[in-house]
PDB file of C-alpha atoms in Angstrom:
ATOM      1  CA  UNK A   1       7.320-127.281 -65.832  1.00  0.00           C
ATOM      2  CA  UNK A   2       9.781-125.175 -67.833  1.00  0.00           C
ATOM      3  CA  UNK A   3      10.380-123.361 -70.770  1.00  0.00           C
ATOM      4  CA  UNK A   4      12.879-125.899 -71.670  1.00  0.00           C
ATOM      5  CA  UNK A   5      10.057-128.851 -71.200  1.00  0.00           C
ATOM      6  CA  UNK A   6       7.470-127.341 -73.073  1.00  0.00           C
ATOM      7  CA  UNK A   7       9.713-126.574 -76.453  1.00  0.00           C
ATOM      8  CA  UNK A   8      11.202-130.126 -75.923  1.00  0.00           C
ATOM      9  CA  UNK A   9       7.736-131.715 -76.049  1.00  0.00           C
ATOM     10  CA  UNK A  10       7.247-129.343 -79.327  1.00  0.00           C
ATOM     11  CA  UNK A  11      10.058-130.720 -80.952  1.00  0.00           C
ATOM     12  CA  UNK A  12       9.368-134.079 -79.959  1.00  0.00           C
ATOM     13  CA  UNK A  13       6.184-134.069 -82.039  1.00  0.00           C
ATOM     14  CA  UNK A  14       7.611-132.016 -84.956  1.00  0.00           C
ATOM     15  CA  UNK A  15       5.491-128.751 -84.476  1.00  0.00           C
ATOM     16  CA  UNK A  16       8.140-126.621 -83.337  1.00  0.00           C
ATOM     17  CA  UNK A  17       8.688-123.442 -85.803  1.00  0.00           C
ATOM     18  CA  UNK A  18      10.399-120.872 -84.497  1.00  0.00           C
ATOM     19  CA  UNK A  19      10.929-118.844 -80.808  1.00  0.00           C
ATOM     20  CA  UNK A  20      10.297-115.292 -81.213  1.00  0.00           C
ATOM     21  CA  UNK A  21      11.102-111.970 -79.180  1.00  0.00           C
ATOM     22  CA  UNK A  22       8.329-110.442 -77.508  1.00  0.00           C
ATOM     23  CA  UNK A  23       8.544-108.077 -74.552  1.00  0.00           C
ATOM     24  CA  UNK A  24       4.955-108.986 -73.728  1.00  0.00           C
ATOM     25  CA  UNK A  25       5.945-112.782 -72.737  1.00  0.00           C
ATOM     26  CA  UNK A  26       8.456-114.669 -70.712  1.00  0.00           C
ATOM     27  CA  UNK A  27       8.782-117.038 -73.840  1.00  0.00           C
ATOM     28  CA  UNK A  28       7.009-117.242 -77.256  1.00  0.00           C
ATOM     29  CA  UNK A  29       7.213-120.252 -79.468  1.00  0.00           C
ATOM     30  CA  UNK A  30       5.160-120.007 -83.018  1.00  0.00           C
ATOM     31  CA  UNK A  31       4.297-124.066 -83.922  1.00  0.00           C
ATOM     32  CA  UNK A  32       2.741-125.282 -86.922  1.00  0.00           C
ATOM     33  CA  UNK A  33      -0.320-127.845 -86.630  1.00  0.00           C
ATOM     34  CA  UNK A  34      -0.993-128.230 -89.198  1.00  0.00           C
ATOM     35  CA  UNK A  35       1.624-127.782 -91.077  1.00  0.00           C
ATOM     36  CA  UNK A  36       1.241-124.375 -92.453  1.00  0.00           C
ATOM     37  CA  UNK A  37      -0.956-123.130 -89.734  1.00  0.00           C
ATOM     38  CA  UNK A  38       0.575-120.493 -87.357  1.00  0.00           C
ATOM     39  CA  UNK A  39      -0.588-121.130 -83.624  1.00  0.00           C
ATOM     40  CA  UNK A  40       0.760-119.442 -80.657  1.00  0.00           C
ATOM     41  CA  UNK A  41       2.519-121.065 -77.282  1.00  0.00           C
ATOM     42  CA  UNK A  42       3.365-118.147 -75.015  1.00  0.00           C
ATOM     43  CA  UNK A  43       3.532-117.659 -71.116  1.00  0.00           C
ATOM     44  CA  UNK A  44       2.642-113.983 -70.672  1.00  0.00           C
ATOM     45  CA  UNK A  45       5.090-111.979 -69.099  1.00  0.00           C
ATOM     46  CA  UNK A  46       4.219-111.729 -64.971  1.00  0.00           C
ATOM     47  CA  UNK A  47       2.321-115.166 -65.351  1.00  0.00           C
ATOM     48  CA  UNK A  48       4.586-117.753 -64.443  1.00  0.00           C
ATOM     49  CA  UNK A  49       2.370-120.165 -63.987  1.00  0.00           C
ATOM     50  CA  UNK A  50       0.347-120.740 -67.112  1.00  0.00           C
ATOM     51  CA  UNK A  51       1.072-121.251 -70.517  1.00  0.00           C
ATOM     52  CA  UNK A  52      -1.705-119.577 -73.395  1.00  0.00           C
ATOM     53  CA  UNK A  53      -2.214-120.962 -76.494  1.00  0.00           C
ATOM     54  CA  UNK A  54      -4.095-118.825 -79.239  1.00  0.00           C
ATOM     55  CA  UNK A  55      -4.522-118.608 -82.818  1.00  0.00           C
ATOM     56  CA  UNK A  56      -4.996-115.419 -84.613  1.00  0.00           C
ATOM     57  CA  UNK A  57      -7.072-115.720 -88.123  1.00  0.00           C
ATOM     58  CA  UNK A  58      -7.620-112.437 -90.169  1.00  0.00           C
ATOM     59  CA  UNK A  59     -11.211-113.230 -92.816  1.00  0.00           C
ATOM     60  CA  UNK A  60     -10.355-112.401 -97.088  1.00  0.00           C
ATOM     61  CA  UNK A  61     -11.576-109.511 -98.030  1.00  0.00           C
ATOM     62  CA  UNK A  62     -13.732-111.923-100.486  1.00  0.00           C
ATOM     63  CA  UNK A  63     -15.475-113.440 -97.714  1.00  0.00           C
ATOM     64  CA  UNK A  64     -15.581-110.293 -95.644  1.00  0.00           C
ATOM     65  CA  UNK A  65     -17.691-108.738 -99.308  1.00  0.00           C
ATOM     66  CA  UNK A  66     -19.765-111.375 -98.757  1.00  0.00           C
ATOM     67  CA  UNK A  67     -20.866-110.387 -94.960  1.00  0.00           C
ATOM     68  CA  UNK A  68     -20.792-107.265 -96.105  1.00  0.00           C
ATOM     69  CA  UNK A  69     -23.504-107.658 -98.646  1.00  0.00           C
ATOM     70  CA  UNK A  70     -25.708-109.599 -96.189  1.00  0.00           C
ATOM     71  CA  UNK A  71     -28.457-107.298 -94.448  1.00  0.00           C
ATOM     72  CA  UNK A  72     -27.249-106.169 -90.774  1.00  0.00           C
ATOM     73  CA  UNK A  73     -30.056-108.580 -89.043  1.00  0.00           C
ATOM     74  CA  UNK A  74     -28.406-111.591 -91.411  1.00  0.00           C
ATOM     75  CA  UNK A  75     -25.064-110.457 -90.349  1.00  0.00           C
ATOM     76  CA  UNK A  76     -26.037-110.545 -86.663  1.00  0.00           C
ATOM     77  CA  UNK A  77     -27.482-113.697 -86.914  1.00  0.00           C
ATOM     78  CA  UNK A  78     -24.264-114.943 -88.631  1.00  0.00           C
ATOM     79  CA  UNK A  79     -22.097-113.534 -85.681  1.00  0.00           C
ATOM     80  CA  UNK A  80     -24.006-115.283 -82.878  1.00  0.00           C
ATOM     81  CA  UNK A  81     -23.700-118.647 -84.884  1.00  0.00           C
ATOM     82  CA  UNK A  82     -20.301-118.166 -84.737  1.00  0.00           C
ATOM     83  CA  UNK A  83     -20.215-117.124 -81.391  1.00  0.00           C
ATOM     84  CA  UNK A  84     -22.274-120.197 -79.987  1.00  0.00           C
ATOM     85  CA  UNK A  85     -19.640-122.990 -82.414  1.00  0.00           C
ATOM     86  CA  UNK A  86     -16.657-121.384 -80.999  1.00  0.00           C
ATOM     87  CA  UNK A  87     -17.836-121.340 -77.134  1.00  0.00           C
ATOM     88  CA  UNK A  88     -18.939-125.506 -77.280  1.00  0.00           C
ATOM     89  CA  UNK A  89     -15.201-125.813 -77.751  1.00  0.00           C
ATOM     90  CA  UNK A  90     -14.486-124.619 -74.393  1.00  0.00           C
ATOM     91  CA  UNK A  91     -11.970-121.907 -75.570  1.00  0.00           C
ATOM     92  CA  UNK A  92     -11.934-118.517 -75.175  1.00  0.00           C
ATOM     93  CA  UNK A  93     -12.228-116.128 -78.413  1.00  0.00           C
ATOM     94  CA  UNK A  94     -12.014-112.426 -79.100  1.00  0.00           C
ATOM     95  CA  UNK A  95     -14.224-111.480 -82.400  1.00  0.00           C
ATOM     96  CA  UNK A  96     -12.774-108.217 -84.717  1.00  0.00           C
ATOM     97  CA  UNK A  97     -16.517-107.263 -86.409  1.00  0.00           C
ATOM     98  CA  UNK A  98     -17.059-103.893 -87.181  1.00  0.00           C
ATOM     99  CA  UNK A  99     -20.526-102.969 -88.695  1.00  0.00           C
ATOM    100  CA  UNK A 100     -21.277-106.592 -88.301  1.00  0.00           C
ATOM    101  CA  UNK A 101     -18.514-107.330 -90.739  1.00  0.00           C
ATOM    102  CA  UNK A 102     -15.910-110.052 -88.845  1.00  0.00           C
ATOM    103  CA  UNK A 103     -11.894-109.019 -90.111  1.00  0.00           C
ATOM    104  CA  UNK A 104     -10.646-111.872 -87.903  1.00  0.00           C
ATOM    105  CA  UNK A 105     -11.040-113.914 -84.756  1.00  0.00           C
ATOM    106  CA  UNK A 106      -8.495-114.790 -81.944  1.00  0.00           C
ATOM    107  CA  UNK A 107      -9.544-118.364 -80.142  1.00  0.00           C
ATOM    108  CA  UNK A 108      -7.272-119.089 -76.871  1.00  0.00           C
ATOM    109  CA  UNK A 109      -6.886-121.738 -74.111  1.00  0.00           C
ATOM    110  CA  UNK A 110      -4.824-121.607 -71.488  1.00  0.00           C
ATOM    111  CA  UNK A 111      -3.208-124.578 -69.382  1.00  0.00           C
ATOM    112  CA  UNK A 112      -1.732-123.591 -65.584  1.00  0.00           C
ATOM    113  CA  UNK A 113       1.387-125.064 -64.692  1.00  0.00           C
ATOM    114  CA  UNK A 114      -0.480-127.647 -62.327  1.00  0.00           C
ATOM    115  CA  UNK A 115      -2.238-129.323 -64.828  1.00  0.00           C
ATOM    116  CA  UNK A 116       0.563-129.115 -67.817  1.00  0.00           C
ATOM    117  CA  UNK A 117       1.253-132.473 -69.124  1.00  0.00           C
ATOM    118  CA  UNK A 118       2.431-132.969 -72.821  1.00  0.00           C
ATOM    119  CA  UNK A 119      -1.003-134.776 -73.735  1.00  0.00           C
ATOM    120  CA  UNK A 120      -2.391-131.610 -71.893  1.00  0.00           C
ATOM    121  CA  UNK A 121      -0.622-129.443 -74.326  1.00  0.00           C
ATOM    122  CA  UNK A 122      -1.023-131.456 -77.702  1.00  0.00           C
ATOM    123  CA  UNK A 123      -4.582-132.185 -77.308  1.00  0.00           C
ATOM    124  CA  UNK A 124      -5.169-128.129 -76.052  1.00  0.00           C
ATOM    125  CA  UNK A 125      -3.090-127.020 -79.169  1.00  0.00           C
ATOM    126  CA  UNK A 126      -5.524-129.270 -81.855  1.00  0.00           C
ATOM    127  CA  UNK A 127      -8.526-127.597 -79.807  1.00  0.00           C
ATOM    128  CA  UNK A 128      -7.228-124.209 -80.666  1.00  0.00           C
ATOM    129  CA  UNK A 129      -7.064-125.598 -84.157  1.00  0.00           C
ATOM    130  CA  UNK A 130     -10.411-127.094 -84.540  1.00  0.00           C
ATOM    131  CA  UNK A 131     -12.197-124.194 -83.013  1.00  0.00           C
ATOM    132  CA  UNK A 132     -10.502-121.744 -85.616  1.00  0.00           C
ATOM    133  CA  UNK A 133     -11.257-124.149 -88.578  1.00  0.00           C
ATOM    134  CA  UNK A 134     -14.422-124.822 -87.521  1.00  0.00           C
ATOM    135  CA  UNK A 135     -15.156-120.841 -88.093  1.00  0.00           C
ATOM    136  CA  UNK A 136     -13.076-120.979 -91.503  1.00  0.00           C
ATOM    137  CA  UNK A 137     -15.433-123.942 -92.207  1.00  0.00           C
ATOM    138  CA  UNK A 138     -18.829-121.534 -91.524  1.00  0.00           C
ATOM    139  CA  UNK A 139     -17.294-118.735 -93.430  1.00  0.00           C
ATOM    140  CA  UNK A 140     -16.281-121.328 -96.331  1.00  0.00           C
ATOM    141  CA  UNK A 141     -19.705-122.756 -96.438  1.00  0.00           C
ATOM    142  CA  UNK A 142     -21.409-119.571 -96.286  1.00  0.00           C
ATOM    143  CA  UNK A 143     -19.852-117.634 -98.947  1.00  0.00           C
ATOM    144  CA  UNK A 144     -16.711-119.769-100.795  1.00  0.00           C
ATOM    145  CA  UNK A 145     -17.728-120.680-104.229  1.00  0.00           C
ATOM    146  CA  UNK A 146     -14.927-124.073-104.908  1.00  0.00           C
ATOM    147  CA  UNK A 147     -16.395-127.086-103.663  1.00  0.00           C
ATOM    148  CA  UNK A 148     -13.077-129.123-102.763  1.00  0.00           C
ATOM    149  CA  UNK A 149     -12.662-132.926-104.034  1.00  0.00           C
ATOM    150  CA  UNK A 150     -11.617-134.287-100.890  1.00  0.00           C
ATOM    151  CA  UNK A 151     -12.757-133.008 -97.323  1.00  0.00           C
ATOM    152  CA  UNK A 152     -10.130-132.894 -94.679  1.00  0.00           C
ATOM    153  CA  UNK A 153      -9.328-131.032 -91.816  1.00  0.00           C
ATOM    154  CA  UNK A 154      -5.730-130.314 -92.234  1.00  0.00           C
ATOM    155  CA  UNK A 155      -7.409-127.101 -94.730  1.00  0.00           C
TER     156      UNK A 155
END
């Protein structure tokens, strides 16, 4: 699979945004899926065969106030709770939480060249998605204060 392939199956599903320059990858495409949500498709540079998909999601500082004015033992408990919903995804995630206080959250998958199929791709991309909104959903729960009028999971 190529470069070429991968941004053509983007485009063929509307998601592509943008290709940007980064010295740290062979290629890096930013997609939206939704549409206003950033997410990541990137081979690493010196990994040729694999393709990573991540999604990088920095907390307000309102809802970070909010952990913050929990009691360390509530915040813990919080953190593993978000720990244990991200992992049943089956992604891989990388939690910012200093003093117990989570900043942001990276959740990643990563597809090897061998097993790269469009579907493969899509459905790993909405994954990525679900897993992040999943946490915005905990954090929303937990501490928003607007109850919407309609649920949906395009945020």
């Amino acid at each position: 699979m190529s470069q070429k392939m991968i941004r053509k199956w983007l485009e063929e599903e509307g998601i592509f945004r943008m290709e940007v320059p980064d010295e740290n990858a062979n290629f890096h495409y930013v997609v939206n899926y939704p549409e206003d949500h950033v997410i990541d498709v990137l081979q690493p540079a010196g990994k040729r065969d694999m393709v990573l998909i991540a999604c990088a999601t920095s907390v307000s500082p309102e809802h970070q106030a909010g952990i913050r004015d929990m009691s360390m033992v509530k915040r813990t408990e919080f953190l593993w709770d978000i720990r244990f919903a991200i992992n049943r995804f089956g992604v891989d995630f990388q939690l910012d939480h200093p003093e117990n206080v989570l900043n942001g959250y990276l959740v990643t998958d990563e597809i090897f060249f061998d097993g790269l199929t469009k579907d493969r791709l899509i459905s790993t991309i909405k994954k990525v998605f679900r897993a992040k909104l999943h946490v915005m959903w905990m954090i929303q729960e937990r501490f928003g204060d607007e109850k919407r009028e309609h649920d949906s999971m395009y945020v």
